[in-house]
mmCIF file of C-alpha atoms and ligand atoms in Angstrom:
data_model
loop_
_atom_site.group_PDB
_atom_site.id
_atom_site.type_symbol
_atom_site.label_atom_id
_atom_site.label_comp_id
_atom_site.label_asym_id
_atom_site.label_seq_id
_atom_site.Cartn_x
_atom_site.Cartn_y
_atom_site.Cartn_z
ATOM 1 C CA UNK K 34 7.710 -5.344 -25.731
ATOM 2 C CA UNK K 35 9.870 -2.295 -26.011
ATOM 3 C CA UNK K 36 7.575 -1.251 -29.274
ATOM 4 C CA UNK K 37 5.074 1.212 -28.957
ATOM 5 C CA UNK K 38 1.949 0.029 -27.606
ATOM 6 C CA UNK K 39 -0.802 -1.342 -30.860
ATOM 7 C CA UNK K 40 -3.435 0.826 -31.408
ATOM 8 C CA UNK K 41 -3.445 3.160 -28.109
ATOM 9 C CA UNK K 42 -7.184 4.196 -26.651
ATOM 10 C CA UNK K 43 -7.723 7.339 -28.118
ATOM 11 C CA UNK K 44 -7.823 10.185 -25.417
ATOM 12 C CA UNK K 45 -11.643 11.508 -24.793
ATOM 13 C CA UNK K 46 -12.371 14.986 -26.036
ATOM 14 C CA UNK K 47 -13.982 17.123 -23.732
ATOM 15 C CA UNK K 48 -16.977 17.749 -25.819
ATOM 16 C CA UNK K 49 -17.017 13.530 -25.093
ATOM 17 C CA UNK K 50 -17.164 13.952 -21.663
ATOM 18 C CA UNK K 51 -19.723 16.214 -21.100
ATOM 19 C CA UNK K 52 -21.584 15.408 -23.847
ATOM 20 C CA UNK K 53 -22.405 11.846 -22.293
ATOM 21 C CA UNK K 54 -21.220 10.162 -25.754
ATOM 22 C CA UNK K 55 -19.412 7.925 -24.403
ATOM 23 C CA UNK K 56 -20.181 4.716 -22.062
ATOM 24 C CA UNK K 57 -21.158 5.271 -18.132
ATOM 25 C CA UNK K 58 -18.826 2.868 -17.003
ATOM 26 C CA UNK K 59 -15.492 4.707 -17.854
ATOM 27 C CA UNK K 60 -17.019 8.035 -17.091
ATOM 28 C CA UNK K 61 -18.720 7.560 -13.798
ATOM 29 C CA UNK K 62 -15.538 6.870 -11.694
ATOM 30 C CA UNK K 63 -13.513 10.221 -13.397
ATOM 31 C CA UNK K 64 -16.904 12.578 -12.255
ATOM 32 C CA UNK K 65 -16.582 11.299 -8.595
ATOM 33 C CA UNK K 66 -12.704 12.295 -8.496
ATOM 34 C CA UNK K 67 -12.578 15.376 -10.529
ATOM 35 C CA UNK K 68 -10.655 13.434 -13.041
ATOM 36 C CA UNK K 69 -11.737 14.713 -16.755
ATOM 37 C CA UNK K 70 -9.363 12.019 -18.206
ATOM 38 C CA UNK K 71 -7.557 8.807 -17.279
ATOM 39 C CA UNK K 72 -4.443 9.755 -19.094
ATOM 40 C CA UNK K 73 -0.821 8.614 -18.922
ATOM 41 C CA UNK K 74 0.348 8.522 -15.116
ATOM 42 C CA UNK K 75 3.212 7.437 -13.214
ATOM 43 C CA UNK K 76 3.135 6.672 -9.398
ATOM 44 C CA UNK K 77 5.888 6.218 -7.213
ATOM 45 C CA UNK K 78 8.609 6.917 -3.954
ATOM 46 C CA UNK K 79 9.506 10.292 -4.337
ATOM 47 C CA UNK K 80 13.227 9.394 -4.937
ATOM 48 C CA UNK K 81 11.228 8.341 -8.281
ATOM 49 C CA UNK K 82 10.888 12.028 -9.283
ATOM 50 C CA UNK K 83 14.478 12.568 -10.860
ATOM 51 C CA UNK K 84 13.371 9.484 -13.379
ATOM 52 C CA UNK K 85 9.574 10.796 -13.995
ATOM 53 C CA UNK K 86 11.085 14.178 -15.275
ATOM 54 C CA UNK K 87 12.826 12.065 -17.842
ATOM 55 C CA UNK K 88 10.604 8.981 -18.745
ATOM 56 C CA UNK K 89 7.309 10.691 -18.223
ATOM 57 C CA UNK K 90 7.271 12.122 -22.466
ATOM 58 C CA UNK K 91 7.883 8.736 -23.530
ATOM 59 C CA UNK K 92 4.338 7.473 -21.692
ATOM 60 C CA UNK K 93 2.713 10.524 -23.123
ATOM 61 C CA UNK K 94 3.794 9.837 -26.323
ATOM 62 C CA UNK K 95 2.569 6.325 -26.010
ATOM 63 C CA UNK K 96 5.510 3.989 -24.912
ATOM 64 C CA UNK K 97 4.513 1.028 -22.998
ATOM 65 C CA UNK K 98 3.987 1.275 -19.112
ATOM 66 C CA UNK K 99 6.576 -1.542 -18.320
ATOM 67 C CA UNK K 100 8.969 0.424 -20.473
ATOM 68 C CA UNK K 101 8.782 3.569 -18.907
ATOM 69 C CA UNK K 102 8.259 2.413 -15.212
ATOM 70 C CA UNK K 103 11.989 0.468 -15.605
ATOM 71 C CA UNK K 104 13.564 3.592 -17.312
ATOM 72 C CA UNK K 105 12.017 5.636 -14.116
ATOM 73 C CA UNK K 106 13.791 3.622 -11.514
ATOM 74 C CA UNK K 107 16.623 3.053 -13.374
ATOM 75 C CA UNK K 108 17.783 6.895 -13.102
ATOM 76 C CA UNK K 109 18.302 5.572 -8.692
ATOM 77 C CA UNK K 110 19.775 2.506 -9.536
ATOM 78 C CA UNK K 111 22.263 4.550 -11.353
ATOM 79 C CA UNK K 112 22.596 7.110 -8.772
ATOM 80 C CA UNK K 113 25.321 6.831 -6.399
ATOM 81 C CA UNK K 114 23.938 9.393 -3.451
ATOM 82 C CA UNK K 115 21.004 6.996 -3.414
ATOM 83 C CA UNK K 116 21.803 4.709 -0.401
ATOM 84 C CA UNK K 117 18.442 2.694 -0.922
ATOM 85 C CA UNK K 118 19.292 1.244 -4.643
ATOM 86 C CA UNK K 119 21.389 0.345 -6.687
ATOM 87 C CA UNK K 120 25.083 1.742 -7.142
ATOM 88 C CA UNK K 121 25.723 3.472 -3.635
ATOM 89 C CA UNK K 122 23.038 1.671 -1.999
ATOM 90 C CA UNK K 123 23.759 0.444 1.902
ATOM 91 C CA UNK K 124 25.635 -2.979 1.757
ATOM 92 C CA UNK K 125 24.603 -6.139 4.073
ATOM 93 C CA UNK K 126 26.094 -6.623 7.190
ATOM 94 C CA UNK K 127 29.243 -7.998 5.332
ATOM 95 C CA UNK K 128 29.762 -5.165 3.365
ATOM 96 C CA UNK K 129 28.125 -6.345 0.166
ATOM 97 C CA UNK K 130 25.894 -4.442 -1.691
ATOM 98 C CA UNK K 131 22.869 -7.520 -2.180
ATOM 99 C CA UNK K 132 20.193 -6.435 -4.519
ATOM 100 C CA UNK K 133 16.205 -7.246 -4.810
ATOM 101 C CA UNK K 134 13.988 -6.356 -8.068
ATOM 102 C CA UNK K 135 10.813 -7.206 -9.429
ATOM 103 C CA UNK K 136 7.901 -6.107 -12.509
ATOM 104 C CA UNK K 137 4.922 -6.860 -13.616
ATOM 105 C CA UNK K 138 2.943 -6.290 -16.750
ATOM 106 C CA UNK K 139 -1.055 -6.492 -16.036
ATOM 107 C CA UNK K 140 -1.867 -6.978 -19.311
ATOM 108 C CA UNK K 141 0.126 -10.189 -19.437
ATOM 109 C CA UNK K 142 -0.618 -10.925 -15.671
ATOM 110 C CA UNK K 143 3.012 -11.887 -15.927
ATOM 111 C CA UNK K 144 6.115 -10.944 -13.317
ATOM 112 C CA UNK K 145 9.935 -11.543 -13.278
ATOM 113 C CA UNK K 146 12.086 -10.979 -10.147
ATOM 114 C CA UNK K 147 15.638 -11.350 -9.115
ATOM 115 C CA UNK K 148 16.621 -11.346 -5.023
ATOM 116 C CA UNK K 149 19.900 -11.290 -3.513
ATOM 117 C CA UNK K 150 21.852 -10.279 -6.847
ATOM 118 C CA UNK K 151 25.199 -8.835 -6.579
ATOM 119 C CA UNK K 152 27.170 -6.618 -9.120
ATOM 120 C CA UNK K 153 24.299 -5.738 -11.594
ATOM 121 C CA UNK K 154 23.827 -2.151 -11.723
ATOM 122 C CA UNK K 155 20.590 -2.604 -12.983
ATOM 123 C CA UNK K 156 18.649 -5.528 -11.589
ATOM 124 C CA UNK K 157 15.074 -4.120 -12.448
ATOM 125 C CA UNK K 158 16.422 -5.101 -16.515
ATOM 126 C CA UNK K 159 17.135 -8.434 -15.256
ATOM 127 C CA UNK K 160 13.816 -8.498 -13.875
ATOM 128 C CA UNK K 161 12.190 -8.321 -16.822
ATOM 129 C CA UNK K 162 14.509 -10.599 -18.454
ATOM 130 C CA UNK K 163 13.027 -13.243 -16.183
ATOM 131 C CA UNK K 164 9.644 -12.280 -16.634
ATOM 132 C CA UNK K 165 10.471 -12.155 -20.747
ATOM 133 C CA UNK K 166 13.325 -14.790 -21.112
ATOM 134 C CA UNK K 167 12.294 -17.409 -18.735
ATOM 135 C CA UNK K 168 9.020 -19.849 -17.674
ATOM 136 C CA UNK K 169 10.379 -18.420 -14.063
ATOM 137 C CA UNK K 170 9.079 -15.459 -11.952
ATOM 138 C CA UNK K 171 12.240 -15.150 -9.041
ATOM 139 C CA UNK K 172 15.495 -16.357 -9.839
ATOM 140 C CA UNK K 173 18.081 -15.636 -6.930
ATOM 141 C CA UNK K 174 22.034 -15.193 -5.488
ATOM 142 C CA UNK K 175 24.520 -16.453 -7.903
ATOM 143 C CA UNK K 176 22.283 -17.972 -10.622
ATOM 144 C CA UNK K 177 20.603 -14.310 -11.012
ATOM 145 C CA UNK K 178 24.134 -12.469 -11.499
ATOM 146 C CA UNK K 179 25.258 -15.706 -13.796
ATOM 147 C CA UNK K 180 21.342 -15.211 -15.540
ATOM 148 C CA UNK K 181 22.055 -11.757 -15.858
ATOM 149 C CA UNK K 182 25.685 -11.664 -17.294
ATOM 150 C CA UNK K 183 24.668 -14.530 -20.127
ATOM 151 C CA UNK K 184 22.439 -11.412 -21.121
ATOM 152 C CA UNK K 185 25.562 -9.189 -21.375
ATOM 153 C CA UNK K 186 25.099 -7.028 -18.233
ATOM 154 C CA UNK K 187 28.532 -6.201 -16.781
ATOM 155 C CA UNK K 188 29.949 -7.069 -13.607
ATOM 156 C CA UNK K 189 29.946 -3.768 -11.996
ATOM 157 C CA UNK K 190 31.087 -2.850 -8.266
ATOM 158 C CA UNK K 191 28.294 -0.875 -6.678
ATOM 159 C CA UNK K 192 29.908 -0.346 -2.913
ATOM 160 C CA UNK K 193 30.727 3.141 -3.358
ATOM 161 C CA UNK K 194 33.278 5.079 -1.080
ATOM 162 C CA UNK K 195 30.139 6.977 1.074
ATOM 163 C CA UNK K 196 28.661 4.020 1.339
ATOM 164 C CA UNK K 197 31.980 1.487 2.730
ATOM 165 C CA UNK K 198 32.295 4.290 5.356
ATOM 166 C CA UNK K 199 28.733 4.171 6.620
ATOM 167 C CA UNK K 200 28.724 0.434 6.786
ATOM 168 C CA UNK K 201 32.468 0.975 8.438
ATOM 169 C CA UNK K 202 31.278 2.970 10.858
ATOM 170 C CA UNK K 203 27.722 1.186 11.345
ATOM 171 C CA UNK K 204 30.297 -1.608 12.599
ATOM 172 C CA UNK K 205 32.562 0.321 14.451
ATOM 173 C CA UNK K 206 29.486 1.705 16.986
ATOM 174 C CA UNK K 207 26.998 -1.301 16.931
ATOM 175 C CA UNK K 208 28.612 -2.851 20.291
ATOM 176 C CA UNK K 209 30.569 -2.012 23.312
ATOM 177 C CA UNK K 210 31.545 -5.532 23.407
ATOM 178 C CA UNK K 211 34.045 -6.135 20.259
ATOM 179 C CA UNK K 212 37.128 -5.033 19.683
ATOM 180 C CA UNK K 213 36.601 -2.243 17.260
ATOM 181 C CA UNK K 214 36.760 1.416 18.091
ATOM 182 C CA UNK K 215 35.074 4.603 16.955
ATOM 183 C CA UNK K 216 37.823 6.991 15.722
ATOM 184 C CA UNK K 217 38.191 9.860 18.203
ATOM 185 C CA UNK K 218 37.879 12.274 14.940
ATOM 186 C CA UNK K 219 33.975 12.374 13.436
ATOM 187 C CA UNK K 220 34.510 11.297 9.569
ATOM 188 C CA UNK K 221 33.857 13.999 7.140
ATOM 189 C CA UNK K 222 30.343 11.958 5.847
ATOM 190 C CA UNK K 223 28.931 12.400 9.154
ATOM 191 C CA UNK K 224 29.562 16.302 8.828
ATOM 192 C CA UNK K 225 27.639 16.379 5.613
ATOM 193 C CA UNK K 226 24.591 14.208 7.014
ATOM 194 C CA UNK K 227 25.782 10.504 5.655
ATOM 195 C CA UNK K 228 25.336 9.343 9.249
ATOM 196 C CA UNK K 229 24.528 5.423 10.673
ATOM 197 C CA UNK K 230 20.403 5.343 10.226
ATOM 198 C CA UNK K 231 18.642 3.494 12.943
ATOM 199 C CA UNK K 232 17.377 0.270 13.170
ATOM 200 C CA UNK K 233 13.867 1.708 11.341
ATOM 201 C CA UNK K 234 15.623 3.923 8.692
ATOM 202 C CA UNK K 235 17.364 1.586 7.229
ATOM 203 C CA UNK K 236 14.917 0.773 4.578
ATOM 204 C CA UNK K 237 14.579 2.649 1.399
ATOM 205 C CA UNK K 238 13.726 1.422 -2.356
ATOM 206 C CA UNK K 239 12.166 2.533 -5.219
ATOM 207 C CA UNK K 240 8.610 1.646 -6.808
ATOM 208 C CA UNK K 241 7.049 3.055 -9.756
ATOM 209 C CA UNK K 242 3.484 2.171 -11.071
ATOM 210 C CA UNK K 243 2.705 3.400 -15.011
ATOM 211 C CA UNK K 244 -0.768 3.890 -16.133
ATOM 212 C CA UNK K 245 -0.781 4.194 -20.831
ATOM 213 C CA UNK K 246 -2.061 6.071 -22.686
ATOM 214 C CA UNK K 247 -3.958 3.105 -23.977
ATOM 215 C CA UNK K 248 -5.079 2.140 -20.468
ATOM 216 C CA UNK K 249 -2.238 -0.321 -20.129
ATOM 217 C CA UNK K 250 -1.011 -0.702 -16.375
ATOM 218 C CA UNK K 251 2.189 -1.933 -15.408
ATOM 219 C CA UNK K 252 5.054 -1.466 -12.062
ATOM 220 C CA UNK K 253 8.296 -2.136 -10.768
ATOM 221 C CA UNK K 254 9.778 -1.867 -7.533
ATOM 222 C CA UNK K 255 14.044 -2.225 -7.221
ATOM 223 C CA UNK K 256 16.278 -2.000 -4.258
ATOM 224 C CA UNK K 257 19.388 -2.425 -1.988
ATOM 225 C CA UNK K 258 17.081 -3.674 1.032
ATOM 226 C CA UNK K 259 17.577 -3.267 4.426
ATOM 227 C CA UNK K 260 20.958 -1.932 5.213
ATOM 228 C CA UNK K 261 23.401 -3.966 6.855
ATOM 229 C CA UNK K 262 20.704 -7.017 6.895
ATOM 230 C CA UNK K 263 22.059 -10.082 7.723
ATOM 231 C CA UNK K 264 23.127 -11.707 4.144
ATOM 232 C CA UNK K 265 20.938 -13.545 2.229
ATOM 233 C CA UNK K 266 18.181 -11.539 3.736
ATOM 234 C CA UNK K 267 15.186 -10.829 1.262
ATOM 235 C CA UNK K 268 12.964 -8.331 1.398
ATOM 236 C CA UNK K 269 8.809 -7.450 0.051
ATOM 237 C CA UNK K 270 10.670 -5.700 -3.049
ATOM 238 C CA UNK K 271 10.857 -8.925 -5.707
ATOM 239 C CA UNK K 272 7.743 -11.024 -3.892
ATOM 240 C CA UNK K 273 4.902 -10.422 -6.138
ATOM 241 C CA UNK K 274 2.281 -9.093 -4.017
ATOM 242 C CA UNK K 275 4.451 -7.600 -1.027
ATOM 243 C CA UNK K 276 6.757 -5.366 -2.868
ATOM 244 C CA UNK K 277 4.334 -4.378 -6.125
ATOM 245 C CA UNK K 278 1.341 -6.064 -7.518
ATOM 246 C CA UNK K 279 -0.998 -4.958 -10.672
ATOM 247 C CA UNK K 280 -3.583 -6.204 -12.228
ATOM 248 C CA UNK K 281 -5.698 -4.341 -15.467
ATOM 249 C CA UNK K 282 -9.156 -5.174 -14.223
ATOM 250 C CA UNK K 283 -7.896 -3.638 -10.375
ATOM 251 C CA UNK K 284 -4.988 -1.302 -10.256
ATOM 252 C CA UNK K 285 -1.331 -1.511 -9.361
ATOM 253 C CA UNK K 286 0.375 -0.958 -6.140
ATOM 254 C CA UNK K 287 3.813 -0.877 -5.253
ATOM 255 C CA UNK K 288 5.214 -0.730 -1.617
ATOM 256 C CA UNK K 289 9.026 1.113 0.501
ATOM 257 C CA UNK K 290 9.711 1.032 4.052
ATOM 258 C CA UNK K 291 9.652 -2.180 6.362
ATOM 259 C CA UNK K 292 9.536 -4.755 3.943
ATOM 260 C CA UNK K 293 8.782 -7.390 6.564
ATOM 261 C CA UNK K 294 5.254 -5.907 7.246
ATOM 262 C CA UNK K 295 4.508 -5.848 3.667
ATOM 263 C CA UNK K 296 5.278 -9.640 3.194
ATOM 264 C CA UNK K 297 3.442 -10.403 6.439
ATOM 265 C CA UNK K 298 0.087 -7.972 5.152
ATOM 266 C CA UNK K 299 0.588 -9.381 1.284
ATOM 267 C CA UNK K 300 0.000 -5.279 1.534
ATOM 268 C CA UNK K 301 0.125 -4.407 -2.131
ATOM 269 C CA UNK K 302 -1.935 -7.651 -3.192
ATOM 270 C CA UNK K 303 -4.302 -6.460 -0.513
ATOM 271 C CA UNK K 304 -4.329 -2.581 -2.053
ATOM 272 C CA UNK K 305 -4.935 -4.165 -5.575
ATOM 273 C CA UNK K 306 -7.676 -5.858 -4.477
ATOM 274 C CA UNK K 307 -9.379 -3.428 -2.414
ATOM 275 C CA UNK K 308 -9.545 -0.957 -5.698
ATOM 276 C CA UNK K 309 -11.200 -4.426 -7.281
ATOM 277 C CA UNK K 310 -14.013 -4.310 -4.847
ATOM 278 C CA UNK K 311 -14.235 -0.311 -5.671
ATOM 279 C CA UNK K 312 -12.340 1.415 -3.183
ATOM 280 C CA UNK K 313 -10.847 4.844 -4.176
ATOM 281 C CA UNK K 314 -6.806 4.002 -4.235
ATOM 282 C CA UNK K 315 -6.873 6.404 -0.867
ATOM 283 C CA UNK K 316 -8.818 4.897 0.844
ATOM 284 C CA UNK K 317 -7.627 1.071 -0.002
ATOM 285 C CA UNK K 318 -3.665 2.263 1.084
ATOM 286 C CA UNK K 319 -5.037 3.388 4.804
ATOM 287 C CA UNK K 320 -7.267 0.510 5.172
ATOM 288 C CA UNK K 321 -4.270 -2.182 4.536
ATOM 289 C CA UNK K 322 -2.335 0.069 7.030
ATOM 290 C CA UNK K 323 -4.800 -0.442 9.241
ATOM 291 C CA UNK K 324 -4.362 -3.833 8.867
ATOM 292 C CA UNK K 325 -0.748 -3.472 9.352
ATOM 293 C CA UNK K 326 -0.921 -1.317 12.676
ATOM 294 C CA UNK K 327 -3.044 -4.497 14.077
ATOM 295 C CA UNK K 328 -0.759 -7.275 12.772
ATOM 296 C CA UNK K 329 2.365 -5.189 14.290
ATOM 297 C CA UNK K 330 0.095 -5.000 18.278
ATOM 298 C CA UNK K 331 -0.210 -8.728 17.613
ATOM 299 C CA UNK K 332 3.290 -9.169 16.527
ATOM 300 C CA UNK K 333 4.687 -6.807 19.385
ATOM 301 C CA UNK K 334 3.597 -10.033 21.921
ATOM 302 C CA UNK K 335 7.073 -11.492 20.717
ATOM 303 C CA UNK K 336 8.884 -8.487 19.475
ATOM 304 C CA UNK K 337 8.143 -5.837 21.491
ATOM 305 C CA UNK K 338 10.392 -3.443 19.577
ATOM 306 C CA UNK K 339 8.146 -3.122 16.907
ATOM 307 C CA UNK K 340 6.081 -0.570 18.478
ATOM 308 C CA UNK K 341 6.797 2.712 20.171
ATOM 309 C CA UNK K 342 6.439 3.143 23.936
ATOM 310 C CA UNK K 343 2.677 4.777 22.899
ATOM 311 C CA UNK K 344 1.672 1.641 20.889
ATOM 312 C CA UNK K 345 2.281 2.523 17.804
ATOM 313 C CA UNK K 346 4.206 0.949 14.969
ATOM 314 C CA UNK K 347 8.037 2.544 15.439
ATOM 315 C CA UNK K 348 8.689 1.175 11.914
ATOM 316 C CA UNK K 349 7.546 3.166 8.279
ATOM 317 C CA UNK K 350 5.977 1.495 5.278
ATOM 318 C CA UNK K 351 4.421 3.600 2.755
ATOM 319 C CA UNK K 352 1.817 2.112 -0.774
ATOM 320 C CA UNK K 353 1.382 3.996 -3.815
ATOM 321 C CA UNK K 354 -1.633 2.992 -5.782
ATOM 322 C CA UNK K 355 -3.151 3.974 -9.048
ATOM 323 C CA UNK K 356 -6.385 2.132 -10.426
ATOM 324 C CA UNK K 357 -7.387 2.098 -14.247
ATOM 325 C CA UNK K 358 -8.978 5.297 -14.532
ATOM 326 C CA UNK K 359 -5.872 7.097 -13.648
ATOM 327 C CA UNK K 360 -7.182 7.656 -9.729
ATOM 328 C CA UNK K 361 -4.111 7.490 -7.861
ATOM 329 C CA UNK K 362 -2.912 7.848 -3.813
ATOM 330 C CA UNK K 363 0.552 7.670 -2.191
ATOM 331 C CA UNK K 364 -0.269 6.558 1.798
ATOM 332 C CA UNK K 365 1.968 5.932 4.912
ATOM 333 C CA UNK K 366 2.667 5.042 8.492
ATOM 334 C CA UNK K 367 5.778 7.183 10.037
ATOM 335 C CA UNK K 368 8.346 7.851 7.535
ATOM 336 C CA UNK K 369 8.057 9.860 4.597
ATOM 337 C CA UNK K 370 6.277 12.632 3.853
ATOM 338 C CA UNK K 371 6.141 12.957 0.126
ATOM 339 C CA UNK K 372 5.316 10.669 -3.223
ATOM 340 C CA UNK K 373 6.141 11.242 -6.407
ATOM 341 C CA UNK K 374 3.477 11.702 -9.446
ATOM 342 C CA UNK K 375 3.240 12.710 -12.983
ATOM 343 C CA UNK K 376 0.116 13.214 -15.071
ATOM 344 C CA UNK K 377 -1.285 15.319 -18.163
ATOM 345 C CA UNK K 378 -2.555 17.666 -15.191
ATOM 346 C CA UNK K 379 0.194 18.364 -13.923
ATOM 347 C CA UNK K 380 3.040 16.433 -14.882
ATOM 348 C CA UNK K 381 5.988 15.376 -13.189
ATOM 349 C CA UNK K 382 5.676 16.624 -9.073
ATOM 350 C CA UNK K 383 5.687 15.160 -5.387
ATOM 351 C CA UNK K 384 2.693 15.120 -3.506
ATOM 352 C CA UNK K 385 1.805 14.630 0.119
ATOM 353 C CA UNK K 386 1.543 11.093 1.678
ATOM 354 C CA UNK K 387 -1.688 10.318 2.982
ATOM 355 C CA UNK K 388 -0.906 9.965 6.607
ATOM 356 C CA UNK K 389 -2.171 7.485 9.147
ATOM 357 C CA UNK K 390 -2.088 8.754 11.997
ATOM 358 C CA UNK K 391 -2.424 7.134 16.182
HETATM 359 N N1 LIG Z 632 11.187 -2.455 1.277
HETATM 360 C C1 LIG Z 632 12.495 -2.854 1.064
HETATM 361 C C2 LIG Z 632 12.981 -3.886 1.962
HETATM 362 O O1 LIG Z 632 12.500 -4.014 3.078
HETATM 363 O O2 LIG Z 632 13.869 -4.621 1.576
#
């Protein structure tokens, strides 16, 4: 699979286009959007932007989607001022950093995942390894970092310095009731912004979705999870249909932000096959938020924390969505307000998130 893709679809000529040679089907949805032509495109989290800039020739020039998708995320696993991935990312409430990855290739309809993996930089590889090496689609904890070392990825130590004193500190000021004391002096991290996020900022990860030049789709979504979560914890990142979803007759999705609500919505599932029934990729990412907004009021009966004193959801969760015809959308509730895209328009950029709004 890490070949060049067999006999690519040929990009359509303008002169094509207009000219009405070529079948209404793939035409009709590109005149409705503005789209001239579904060519290569990558959708993603905006931390994803860093990696577009540097996979984003390789899809033009024809590389498989999976293959570019991993080599976008794998510039944040790498990174160590990333706090949501990979090397830096926030550790559990132990202090281990406890990874969750997962792809998919629509034109095999096949996934790998790996959940709760420790010391493997690079967990979206193993991922694939799974989907590629294995009759499995999630293997977890100890048998994931044993699955991935047999395959000769090194034992690496991914609690960086930033990150141990975040996590310190996160201890240090959760309760007035222990024994452990906030240092009278505030730590030089906090004076350059690395402060304790709150309860709902503790989730960040990275998702990319990869539309080929031959019309191939594929995605990938990798990350650290919720910071400080209680170990073992796994999030919507490496459960197919949660954390990322494609499929070539529908689209591919990909999910950050409270992973929780996307495992309780099946949200990226849901976006996938909202594009089936025709929806433009906009408007299927605000109608599953919809969805979520009501499953968080009925939710709130229990745990009333989950909404804001107004109502609304006081947690973020954000879907980026790109059909086959290169139509793509980047939505969200609270949280971020940027997604990352590259195309033959206008190659690598960020965008605005389409907002729902109270
Ligand atoms: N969306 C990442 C997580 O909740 O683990």
């Amino acid at each position: 699979m890490n070949t060049n893709e067999p006999a690519p679809r040929p990009s359509l000529s303008r002169r094509e286009l207009l000219g009405g040679t070529v079948a209404l089907p793939l035409v009709a949805p590109m005149i409705r959007t503005g789209k001239r032509t579904p060519g290569p495109t990558l959708v993603g989290s905006s931390n994803g932007l860093d990696g577009m800039r540097k996979a984003y020739p390789a899809l033009l020039e024809g590389s498989h989607p999976l293959d570019v998708a991993i080599e976008v995320v794998k510039v944040q696993e790498a990174d160590p001022t990333d706090h949501s991935v990979g090397l830096g990312g926030l550790p559990n409430e132990d202090g281990v950093v406890s990874l969750d990855s997962a792809c998919m290739d629509a034109e095999t309809h096949n996934s790998g995942a790996v959940a709760a993996i420790e010391n493997i930089l690079h967990p979206c590889e193993v991922a694939r390894l799974v989907m590629e090496r294995t009759d499995h689609c999630l293997i977890v904890g100890k048998g994931a970092y044993e699955f991935a070392r047999m395959h000769g990825h090194p034992h690496t130590e991914l609690l960086t310095e930033e990150a141990r004193r975040i996590w310190l500190r996160w201890k240090e000021t959760m309760s007035d009731r222990d024994d452990r004391l906030v240092p009278a002096t505030r730590p030089e991290e906090e004076k350059h912004g690395a402060i304790v996020p709150s309860r709902f900022e503790r989730h960040g990860t990275i998702h990319c979705s990869a539309l080929s030049k031959g019309g191939k789709l594929a995605c990938t979504t990798t990350t650290s999870g919720l910071a400080f979560k209680i170990p073992g914890r796994v999030g919507d990142s490496p459960i197919v249909g949660a954390g990322l979803y494609c499929d070539q007759e529908a689209g591919s999705a990909g999910s950050t932000g409270r992973g929780e609500a996307a495992i309780l919505s099946n949200g990226s599932f849901a976006c996938v096959e909202m594009m089936r029934s025709g929806m433009h990729p906009k408007d299927a990412g605000i109608e599953v938020l919809r969805r979520i907004v009501r499953q968080a009021r009925r939710a709130a009966g229990w745990q009333p924390s989950l909404l804001r004193e107004d109502g609304w959801p006081a947690f973020s969760i954000q879907f980026y969505l790109l059909d086959p015809t290169g139509r793509y959308a980047g939505v969200t509730l609270g949280g971020p307000a940027k997604f990352a895209v590259a195309d033959p328009e206008g190659g690598p950029r960020v965008e605005d998130l389409e907002r729902l709004e109270p």
